[in-house]
């Protein structure tokens, strides 16, 4: 992980826990990680780098600390000494594309994309004897399945390439250049990140981010496409919320109480609470029934006794699980108001 | 023509373990037929007309139902030996290979040739993937497997149902207990062989001294034979039914050169000077990834399309670099010695050692990438004072030191995370005392130091380099001539070798075309609608 990228995930005013940032980037979805990622305004980065290693991440932290660009507080939280604008990241990798990573099986989507396009390229050139990109068996199986899902005759291939071409034309040209540079096929070995970095005069970490953004954009394109691209990646795209969370949510929306849900489904009340907190954090404000979890009066009374900065709120030590649930729900609601 | 049951014709004696009704025997009847069969298969399956040195001999041995031990340098086309034999005997081939990345490369290369019935069974597979492959294992012709995976009972049962016709042990030096690459799981290969009903076996390695060779054959329960060493020696012993094929290390079309410089700075200048006038493409070897990266950058800045290639790169980057090099988009690859390249490029004109390899064997392997097409090529070592220290450090690095051995023996239940742990665990389980082990690794370190000294002496030798090299491998030397070598302190002329290139088209950076142009390359003119 590049320190330049990491420092842009830190704040000069809000101390941030490195473990939370790491867990968010690698897609650990505990309520605590999700909540703090939300507070750090980093929730959109959830699961964007699932294969990131702690040692690599920690190495970048140490580098920044060594260079005095970041300060470690006594409780281990990090504070940036540079107020680096986040706009740059959003331009390279818009938040709505980052959010696709939440529902994407990242590694297999990347592999399937590479091999699928390579196979298509070689099919066009009638060359079945090519050296395939090195991917997992799962990706190979999926690409074979994709090729069996349709005839792949000239008409079908024309539909596919035309759709792809149209989509690329809607992208910023430089991003489209990077996207194709990462693909391999007949007459086209592709380019390395290093080569792209030089040719485009951008640091490698920015190329990495553009590529990550491109993968999400391509996955979105495939999901929306009606010409056959959808079949390539659809097995590796999840729903926005995990199924149990969704079930709990719709039961609450239909008016079932949390206690009743817990009894009906044989789940512990704490699990039901976690489902709802997860849904509240991940869904937009207007798509979650806050009223059914914590009524306005409770919310107001909690808020009245707490400071303005939500990060400084103190939950009471003797709180019941239910009181804590309402307290957390209020924090989420308050955060999303802003 | 009538023939006796145990004698097919005058040329071919049936080995004792081969039954006269063995279906393989139907293939061919005379040595001429065998040669015709493999020649035909070479054309049909590989589109080639000529075998490389060693290939035909090894295949011939297998065709006759004799197990073979082929000691051939990396990149000499060892894989063709078992691939072609598999087509000839028309039964599945099981290839035991220790390197995960190479396994995938092999499958890739078979795919590239249009052979889709190839699969790699190793720890990289998930459980469902593995199960799915095992359930249709019989559909495959080429099954690559790690030795560890063979110890899994379920896997073994599936393989037993495949009617394996040829068992291949790749990188067989891993079987030798005292070798640096020893893999404990390789020791079970003798059992594996008998569980599969002792199929025809082909043992491949690039490096095997007498000691290692004996080890290999003993472990596989193929009794060792004494191999004569000559430019292309074959030791046949019908009784023990194994044929040893060893290819000469001499590559007449590679000019050998040693170049001494007085400092590191001068070495860098020398390399830059060489790049300005040498015919490309070529490979430069460095001792570290960082150096390889740095030089790739320097060379591309100077206008020579170059990239680094080593184990520190991700799979996709390695793939791209390989493909660009194959497509001649890259002219120079800066590589680390430690990392084998999964590419087979015929027209490599030079191999330069910016840092020295640790022994003669590695040197031969690395320069062997040059001139596969038989055209004039060159191997140059650049040597600065103090250069021998680096390979000395590297040579002993992978071996456990005394303290590591002690710590391992003192730990009650050590976590077997690294290869070194596995190695130590094997010896511990086989009742080696701590001291025995410390002594043994000490000896091994000394052996390596010795090998390094031998190589350093070679680089400094005022004699004909080829002669010294061949002597080092107990081969008879060939007469020196103008296209042979330039020992240290002597001059050589690239233009006389036909390896000088006066004019260079320097490219400041690699130009990356816009997406529309790239799209056209990927999906052809026909499928590129310019109106969009
Ligand atoms: Zn000579």
Short mmCIF file of N, CA, C and O in Angstrom, two decimals, chain B residues 217-326:
data_model
loop_
_atom_site.label_atom_id
_atom_site.label_comp_id
_atom_site.label_asym_id
_atom_site.label_seq_id
_atom_site.Cartn_x
_atom_site.Cartn_y
_atom_site.Cartn_z
N UNK B 217 17.57 -42.06 -8.31
CA UNK B 217 17.21 -43.39 -8.79
C UNK B 217 16.92 -44.34 -7.62
O UNK B 217 15.99 -45.15 -7.70
N UNK B 218 17.66 -44.19 -6.53
CA UNK B 218 17.41 -45.05 -5.37
C UNK B 218 16.01 -44.80 -4.81
O UNK B 218 15.25 -45.72 -4.55
N UNK B 219 15.69 -43.53 -4.65
CA UNK B 219 14.38 -43.19 -4.09
C UNK B 219 13.25 -43.69 -4.96
O UNK B 219 12.20 -44.07 -4.47
N UNK B 220 13.44 -43.66 -6.26
CA UNK B 220 12.39 -44.10 -7.16
C UNK B 220 12.44 -45.60 -7.38
O UNK B 220 11.68 -46.15 -8.17
N UNK B 221 13.37 -46.24 -6.67
CA UNK B 221 13.58 -47.69 -6.79
C UNK B 221 13.90 -48.10 -8.22
O UNK B 221 13.45 -49.11 -8.73
N UNK B 222 14.63 -47.24 -8.87
CA UNK B 222 15.20 -47.59 -10.17
C UNK B 222 16.68 -47.70 -9.85
O UNK B 222 17.30 -46.71 -9.46
N UNK B 223 17.24 -48.89 -9.93
CA UNK B 223 18.62 -48.99 -9.47
C UNK B 223 19.54 -48.17 -10.35
O UNK B 223 19.39 -48.15 -11.57
N UNK B 224 20.46 -47.49 -9.71
CA UNK B 224 21.31 -46.57 -10.46
C UNK B 224 22.21 -47.28 -11.47
O UNK B 224 22.63 -48.40 -11.27
N UNK B 225 22.49 -46.58 -12.53
CA UNK B 225 23.45 -47.09 -13.50
C UNK B 225 24.59 -46.11 -13.56
O UNK B 225 24.44 -44.95 -13.20
N UNK B 226 25.71 -46.56 -14.00
CA UNK B 226 26.84 -45.65 -14.14
C UNK B 226 26.73 -44.97 -15.48
O UNK B 226 26.71 -45.62 -16.52
N UNK B 227 26.63 -43.67 -15.46
CA UNK B 227 26.50 -42.95 -16.72
C UNK B 227 27.86 -42.51 -17.21
O UNK B 227 28.66 -41.99 -16.45
N UNK B 228 28.09 -42.76 -18.45
CA UNK B 228 29.30 -42.20 -19.04
C UNK B 228 28.99 -40.76 -19.37
O UNK B 228 27.88 -40.42 -19.75
N UNK B 229 29.97 -39.95 -19.23
CA UNK B 229 29.73 -38.56 -19.59
C UNK B 229 30.49 -38.26 -20.88
O UNK B 229 31.66 -38.50 -20.97
N UNK B 230 29.79 -37.78 -21.82
CA UNK B 230 30.41 -37.40 -23.08
C UNK B 230 29.52 -36.32 -23.66
O UNK B 230 28.62 -35.84 -22.99
N UNK B 231 29.78 -35.91 -24.86
CA UNK B 231 28.99 -34.80 -25.40
C UNK B 231 27.52 -35.19 -25.44
O UNK B 231 26.65 -34.39 -25.20
N UNK B 232 27.25 -36.42 -25.74
CA UNK B 232 25.87 -36.89 -25.61
C UNK B 232 25.94 -38.35 -25.20
O UNK B 232 25.99 -39.25 -26.02
N UNK B 233 26.07 -38.54 -23.92
CA UNK B 233 26.30 -39.90 -23.46
C UNK B 233 25.00 -40.59 -23.11
O UNK B 233 24.07 -39.97 -22.64
N UNK B 234 24.97 -41.85 -23.38
CA UNK B 234 23.81 -42.63 -22.98
C UNK B 234 24.30 -43.89 -22.30
O UNK B 234 25.15 -44.59 -22.81
N UNK B 235 23.78 -44.13 -21.13
CA UNK B 235 24.14 -45.35 -20.46
C UNK B 235 22.90 -46.21 -20.38
O UNK B 235 21.92 -45.85 -19.74
N UNK B 236 22.93 -47.30 -21.07
CA UNK B 236 21.75 -48.15 -21.10
C UNK B 236 22.04 -49.41 -20.31
O UNK B 236 23.12 -49.95 -20.38
N UNK B 237 21.08 -49.81 -19.57
CA UNK B 237 21.25 -51.04 -18.84
C UNK B 237 19.91 -51.72 -18.81
O UNK B 237 19.01 -51.34 -18.08
N UNK B 238 19.76 -52.72 -19.65
CA UNK B 238 18.47 -53.36 -19.78
C UNK B 238 17.97 -53.97 -18.48
O UNK B 238 16.80 -53.93 -18.18
N UNK B 239 18.90 -54.50 -17.73
CA UNK B 239 18.50 -55.15 -16.49
C UNK B 239 17.82 -54.19 -15.54
O UNK B 239 16.84 -54.51 -14.90
N UNK B 240 18.39 -53.01 -15.43
CA UNK B 240 17.83 -52.06 -14.49
C UNK B 240 16.86 -51.13 -15.18
O UNK B 240 16.17 -50.36 -14.54
N UNK B 241 16.82 -51.23 -16.46
CA UNK B 241 15.78 -50.58 -17.20
C UNK B 241 15.68 -49.08 -16.98
O UNK B 241 14.62 -48.55 -16.72
N UNK B 242 16.78 -48.43 -16.99
CA UNK B 242 16.72 -46.99 -16.96
C UNK B 242 17.81 -46.46 -17.86
O UNK B 242 18.90 -47.02 -17.92
N UNK B 243 17.48 -45.43 -18.58
CA UNK B 243 18.46 -44.87 -19.49
C UNK B 243 18.77 -43.45 -19.08
O UNK B 243 17.85 -42.65 -18.86
N UNK B 244 20.02 -43.14 -18.92
CA UNK B 244 20.40 -41.79 -18.51
C UNK B 244 20.82 -41.00 -19.74
O UNK B 244 21.66 -41.44 -20.51
N UNK B 245 20.18 -39.87 -19.92
CA UNK B 245 20.50 -39.04 -21.06
C UNK B 245 21.00 -37.70 -20.57
O UNK B 245 20.34 -37.03 -19.77
N UNK B 246 22.17 -37.36 -20.99
CA UNK B 246 22.76 -36.13 -20.49
C UNK B 246 23.24 -35.32 -21.69
O UNK B 246 23.96 -35.83 -22.54
N UNK B 247 22.82 -34.07 -21.74
CA UNK B 247 23.19 -33.25 -22.87
C UNK B 247 24.47 -32.49 -22.57
O UNK B 247 24.69 -32.08 -21.44
N UNK B 248 25.27 -32.31 -23.55
CA UNK B 248 26.50 -31.54 -23.37
C UNK B 248 26.16 -30.12 -22.95
O UNK B 248 25.15 -29.56 -23.35
N UNK B 249 27.01 -29.53 -22.12
CA UNK B 249 26.78 -28.14 -21.72
C UNK B 249 27.30 -27.18 -22.78
O UNK B 249 27.09 -25.98 -22.69
N UNK B 250 27.98 -27.72 -23.78
CA UNK B 250 28.55 -26.84 -24.79
C UNK B 250 27.49 -26.30 -25.74
O UNK B 250 26.73 -27.03 -26.33
N UNK B 251 27.45 -24.98 -25.86
CA UNK B 251 26.56 -24.33 -26.82
C UNK B 251 27.44 -23.53 -27.77
O UNK B 251 27.77 -22.37 -27.50
N UNK B 252 27.83 -24.15 -28.88
CA UNK B 252 28.85 -23.55 -29.76
C UNK B 252 28.46 -22.17 -30.29
O UNK B 252 29.35 -21.37 -30.58
N UNK B 253 27.16 -21.88 -30.41
CA UNK B 253 26.78 -20.58 -30.98
C UNK B 253 26.74 -19.46 -29.95
O UNK B 253 26.38 -18.33 -30.27
N UNK B 254 27.09 -19.77 -28.71
CA UNK B 254 27.16 -18.70 -27.71
C UNK B 254 28.63 -18.36 -27.43
O UNK B 254 29.38 -19.19 -26.92
N UNK B 255 29.01 -17.15 -27.79
CA UNK B 255 30.36 -16.67 -27.52
C UNK B 255 30.45 -16.35 -26.03
O UNK B 255 29.56 -15.71 -25.47
N UNK B 256 31.52 -16.81 -25.37
CA UNK B 256 31.65 -16.58 -23.93
C UNK B 256 32.64 -15.45 -23.69
O UNK B 256 33.76 -15.48 -24.23
N UNK B 257 32.25 -14.47 -22.87
CA UNK B 257 33.16 -13.36 -22.64
C UNK B 257 33.17 -12.96 -21.18
O UNK B 257 32.14 -12.96 -20.50
N UNK B 258 34.36 -12.61 -20.68
CA UNK B 258 34.52 -12.07 -19.33
C UNK B 258 35.07 -10.67 -19.48
O UNK B 258 36.02 -10.44 -20.23
N UNK B 259 34.50 -9.74 -18.77
CA UNK B 259 34.92 -8.35 -18.91
C UNK B 259 35.18 -7.80 -17.52
O UNK B 259 34.29 -7.79 -16.69
N UNK B 260 36.42 -7.36 -17.28
CA UNK B 260 36.68 -6.85 -15.94
C UNK B 260 36.62 -5.34 -15.95
O UNK B 260 37.02 -4.69 -16.91
N UNK B 261 36.10 -4.78 -14.89
CA UNK B 261 36.04 -3.33 -14.73
C UNK B 261 36.66 -3.01 -13.37
O UNK B 261 36.78 -3.89 -12.51
N UNK B 262 37.04 -1.75 -13.18
CA UNK B 262 37.78 -1.44 -11.96
C UNK B 262 36.88 -0.99 -10.82
O UNK B 262 37.30 -0.97 -9.66
N UNK B 263 35.66 -0.61 -11.14
CA UNK B 263 34.77 -0.15 -10.06
C UNK B 263 33.33 -0.40 -10.46
O UNK B 263 33.02 -0.73 -11.60
N UNK B 264 32.44 -0.19 -9.48
CA UNK B 264 31.01 -0.35 -9.77
C UNK B 264 30.54 0.66 -10.79
O UNK B 264 29.70 0.36 -11.63
N UNK B 265 31.12 1.87 -10.68
CA UNK B 265 30.70 2.93 -11.59
C UNK B 265 31.08 2.57 -13.02
O UNK B 265 30.30 2.73 -13.95
N UNK B 266 32.30 2.05 -13.14
CA UNK B 266 32.76 1.66 -14.47
C UNK B 266 31.90 0.54 -15.03
O UNK B 266 31.64 0.46 -16.23
N UNK B 267 31.44 -0.33 -14.13
CA UNK B 267 30.58 -1.43 -14.58
C UNK B 267 29.27 -0.90 -15.17
O UNK B 267 28.83 -1.34 -16.23
N UNK B 268 28.73 0.09 -14.48
CA UNK B 268 27.48 0.69 -14.97
C UNK B 268 27.71 1.33 -16.34
O UNK B 268 26.89 1.16 -17.26
N UNK B 269 28.83 2.03 -16.47
CA UNK B 269 29.14 2.65 -17.77
C UNK B 269 29.32 1.60 -18.85
O UNK B 269 28.87 1.77 -19.99
N UNK B 270 30.00 0.53 -18.46
CA UNK B 270 30.26 -0.56 -19.41
C UNK B 270 28.93 -1.13 -19.92
O UNK B 270 28.76 -1.37 -21.12
N UNK B 271 27.99 -1.32 -19.01
CA UNK B 271 26.70 -1.88 -19.41
C UNK B 271 25.98 -0.93 -20.36
O UNK B 271 25.44 -1.34 -21.39
N UNK B 272 25.99 0.36 -20.01
CA UNK B 272 25.35 1.34 -20.88
C UNK B 272 26.00 1.35 -22.26
O UNK B 272 25.32 1.41 -23.28
N UNK B 273 27.35 1.26 -22.26
CA UNK B 273 28.08 1.23 -23.52
C UNK B 273 27.69 0.02 -24.36
O UNK B 273 27.46 0.13 -25.57
N UNK B 274 27.60 -1.13 -23.70
CA UNK B 274 27.20 -2.35 -24.40
C UNK B 274 25.80 -2.20 -25.01
O UNK B 274 25.57 -2.58 -26.15
N UNK B 275 24.90 -1.62 -24.21
CA UNK B 275 23.52 -1.49 -24.68
C UNK B 275 23.45 -0.66 -25.96
O UNK B 275 22.61 -0.89 -26.81
N UNK B 276 24.37 0.31 -26.07
CA UNK B 276 24.35 1.19 -27.23
C UNK B 276 24.74 0.47 -28.51
O UNK B 276 24.38 0.88 -29.60
N UNK B 277 25.51 -0.63 -28.37
CA UNK B 277 25.99 -1.22 -29.62
C UNK B 277 25.65 -2.69 -29.82
O UNK B 277 25.95 -3.25 -30.86
N UNK B 278 24.99 -3.31 -28.87
CA UNK B 278 24.74 -4.75 -29.02
C UNK B 278 23.39 -5.02 -29.68
O UNK B 278 22.44 -4.25 -29.53
N UNK B 279 23.35 -6.11 -30.44
CA UNK B 279 22.09 -6.53 -31.06
C UNK B 279 21.16 -7.10 -29.99
O UNK B 279 21.60 -7.83 -29.11
N UNK B 280 19.91 -6.74 -30.06
CA UNK B 280 18.94 -7.20 -29.07
C UNK B 280 17.95 -8.15 -29.73
O UNK B 280 18.00 -8.29 -30.93
N UNK B 281 17.11 -8.83 -29.02
CA UNK B 281 16.82 -8.75 -27.59
C UNK B 281 17.81 -9.53 -26.73
O UNK B 281 18.60 -10.32 -27.24
N UNK B 282 17.75 -9.22 -25.42
CA UNK B 282 18.64 -9.90 -24.50
C UNK B 282 18.16 -9.85 -23.07
O UNK B 282 17.18 -9.17 -22.75
N UNK B 283 18.89 -10.57 -22.23
CA UNK B 283 18.55 -10.62 -20.80
C UNK B 283 19.76 -10.18 -19.99
O UNK B 283 20.89 -10.56 -20.30
N UNK B 284 19.53 -9.37 -18.97
CA UNK B 284 20.61 -9.01 -18.04
C UNK B 284 20.24 -9.56 -16.67
O UNK B 284 19.12 -9.34 -16.18
N UNK B 285 21.15 -10.29 -16.06
CA UNK B 285 20.90 -10.87 -14.74
C UNK B 285 21.49 -10.01 -13.63
O UNK B 285 22.62 -9.56 -13.71
N UNK B 286 20.68 -9.83 -12.59
CA UNK B 286 21.10 -9.08 -11.41
C UNK B 286 20.90 -9.94 -10.18
O UNK B 286 20.14 -10.91 -10.21
N UNK B 287 21.57 -9.54 -9.09
CA UNK B 287 21.47 -10.37 -7.90
C UNK B 287 20.27 -9.99 -7.04
O UNK B 287 19.88 -10.74 -6.15
N UNK B 288 19.67 -8.83 -7.27
CA UNK B 288 18.53 -8.46 -6.44
C UNK B 288 17.41 -7.86 -7.28
O UNK B 288 17.64 -7.31 -8.36
N UNK B 289 16.19 -7.97 -6.73
CA UNK B 289 15.02 -7.41 -7.39
C UNK B 289 15.17 -5.90 -7.54
O UNK B 289 14.82 -5.34 -8.57
N UNK B 290 15.68 -5.27 -6.47
CA UNK B 290 15.80 -3.82 -6.48
C UNK B 290 16.72 -3.36 -7.62
O UNK B 290 16.41 -2.41 -8.34
N UNK B 291 17.84 -4.07 -7.80
CA UNK B 291 18.77 -3.72 -8.87
C UNK B 291 18.13 -3.94 -10.24
O UNK B 291 18.30 -3.15 -11.16
N UNK B 292 17.41 -5.03 -10.36
CA UNK B 292 16.74 -5.32 -11.64
C UNK B 292 15.74 -4.22 -11.97
O UNK B 292 15.69 -3.72 -13.10
N UNK B 293 14.98 -3.81 -10.95
CA UNK B 293 14.00 -2.72 -11.16
C UNK B 293 14.71 -1.43 -11.55
O UNK B 293 14.31 -0.74 -12.49
N UNK B 294 15.76 -1.13 -10.81
CA UNK B 294 16.46 0.13 -11.03
C UNK B 294 17.03 0.19 -12.45
O UNK B 294 16.91 1.19 -13.16
N UNK B 295 17.63 -0.92 -12.88
CA UNK B 295 18.22 -0.92 -14.22
C UNK B 295 17.18 -0.94 -15.32
O UNK B 295 17.38 -0.34 -16.38
N UNK B 296 16.07 -1.59 -15.09
CA UNK B 296 15.01 -1.57 -16.09
C UNK B 296 14.58 -0.12 -16.32
O UNK B 296 14.38 0.33 -17.45
N UNK B 297 14.49 0.61 -15.21
CA UNK B 297 14.11 2.02 -15.27
C UNK B 297 15.17 2.84 -16.02
O UNK B 297 14.86 3.59 -16.94
N UNK B 298 16.41 2.63 -15.63
CA UNK B 298 17.51 3.36 -16.26
C UNK B 298 17.56 3.12 -17.76
O UNK B 298 17.75 4.05 -18.54
N UNK B 299 17.42 1.86 -18.13
CA UNK B 299 17.50 1.54 -19.55
C UNK B 299 16.32 2.11 -20.31
O UNK B 299 16.48 2.62 -21.42
N UNK B 300 15.14 2.03 -19.71
CA UNK B 300 14.02 2.62 -20.47
C UNK B 300 14.16 4.13 -20.55
O UNK B 300 13.80 4.72 -21.56
N UNK B 301 14.67 4.74 -19.49
CA UNK B 301 14.93 6.18 -19.55
C UNK B 301 15.91 6.52 -20.67
O UNK B 301 15.82 7.55 -21.31
N UNK B 302 16.88 5.62 -20.89
CA UNK B 302 17.87 5.86 -21.93
C UNK B 302 17.34 5.52 -23.32
O UNK B 302 18.03 5.71 -24.31
N UNK B 303 16.11 5.01 -23.37
CA UNK B 303 15.51 4.78 -24.68
C UNK B 303 15.50 3.34 -25.14
O UNK B 303 15.15 3.06 -26.29
N UNK B 304 15.92 2.40 -24.28
CA UNK B 304 15.84 0.99 -24.66
C UNK B 304 14.62 0.38 -23.98
O UNK B 304 14.55 0.37 -22.76
N UNK B 305 13.68 -0.12 -24.75
CA UNK B 305 12.50 -0.72 -24.13
C UNK B 305 12.91 -1.88 -23.21
O UNK B 305 13.40 -2.89 -23.69
N UNK B 306 12.78 -1.66 -21.90
CA UNK B 306 13.24 -2.65 -20.94
C UNK B 306 12.23 -2.79 -19.81
O UNK B 306 11.46 -1.87 -19.54
N UNK B 307 12.21 -3.94 -19.18
CA UNK B 307 11.36 -4.15 -18.01
C UNK B 307 12.05 -5.16 -17.11
O UNK B 307 12.89 -5.93 -17.55
N UNK B 308 11.67 -5.12 -15.83
CA UNK B 308 12.26 -6.09 -14.92
C UNK B 308 11.33 -7.29 -14.79
O UNK B 308 10.13 -7.21 -15.08
N UNK B 309 11.92 -8.40 -14.39
CA UNK B 309 11.16 -9.64 -14.29
C UNK B 309 11.71 -10.44 -13.12
O UNK B 309 12.84 -10.90 -13.15
N UNK B 310 10.90 -10.57 -12.07
CA UNK B 310 11.36 -11.33 -10.90
C UNK B 310 10.16 -11.76 -10.06
O UNK B 310 9.02 -11.37 -10.34
N UNK B 311 10.47 -12.52 -9.00
CA UNK B 311 9.40 -13.10 -8.19
C UNK B 311 8.60 -12.05 -7.42
O UNK B 311 7.52 -12.33 -6.93
N UNK B 312 9.13 -10.83 -7.33
CA UNK B 312 8.43 -9.81 -6.57
C UNK B 312 7.27 -9.17 -7.33
O UNK B 312 6.51 -8.39 -6.77
N UNK B 313 7.12 -9.49 -8.60
CA UNK B 313 6.05 -8.89 -9.39
C UNK B 313 4.79 -9.73 -9.30
O UNK B 313 4.84 -10.94 -9.12
N UNK B 314 3.63 -9.06 -9.47
CA UNK B 314 2.40 -9.83 -9.45
C UNK B 314 2.25 -10.60 -10.76
O UNK B 314 2.91 -10.29 -11.76
N UNK B 315 1.37 -11.59 -10.73
CA UNK B 315 1.25 -12.51 -11.87
C UNK B 315 0.90 -11.77 -13.16
O UNK B 315 1.42 -12.09 -14.22
N UNK B 316 0.07 -10.75 -13.04
CA UNK B 316 -0.36 -10.07 -14.27
C UNK B 316 0.80 -9.29 -14.90
O UNK B 316 0.96 -9.28 -16.12
N UNK B 317 1.59 -8.64 -14.06
CA UNK B 317 2.74 -7.90 -14.59
C UNK B 317 3.72 -8.86 -15.25
O UNK B 317 4.24 -8.59 -16.33
N UNK B 318 3.97 -9.99 -14.59
CA UNK B 318 4.89 -10.96 -15.18
C UNK B 318 4.38 -11.43 -16.54
O UNK B 318 5.13 -11.55 -17.50
N UNK B 319 3.08 -11.66 -16.59
CA UNK B 319 2.47 -12.11 -17.84
C UNK B 319 2.69 -11.06 -18.94
O UNK B 319 3.11 -11.38 -20.05
N UNK B 320 2.40 -9.81 -18.59
CA UNK B 320 2.52 -8.74 -19.58
C UNK B 320 3.97 -8.62 -20.07
O UNK B 320 4.21 -8.50 -21.26
N UNK B 321 4.92 -8.67 -19.13
CA UNK B 321 6.32 -8.54 -19.52
C UNK B 321 6.72 -9.71 -20.44
O UNK B 321 7.35 -9.50 -21.48
N UNK B 322 6.32 -10.91 -20.08
CA UNK B 322 6.61 -12.07 -20.94
C UNK B 322 6.08 -11.86 -22.34
O UNK B 322 6.77 -12.07 -23.33
N UNK B 323 4.80 -11.47 -22.41
CA UNK B 323 4.16 -11.34 -23.71
C UNK B 323 4.78 -10.20 -24.53
O UNK B 323 4.93 -10.32 -25.74
N UNK B 324 5.13 -9.11 -23.86
CA UNK B 324 5.76 -8.00 -24.58
C UNK B 324 7.13 -8.41 -25.11
O UNK B 324 7.52 -8.04 -26.21
N UNK B 325 7.83 -9.18 -24.31
CA UNK B 325 9.16 -9.65 -24.72
C UNK B 325 9.02 -10.59 -25.91
O UNK B 325 9.75 -10.50 -26.90
N UNK B 326 8.04 -11.50 -25.84
CA UNK B 326 7.80 -12.42 -26.94
C UNK B 326 7.44 -11.66 -28.21
O UNK B 326 7.83 -12.04 -29.31
#
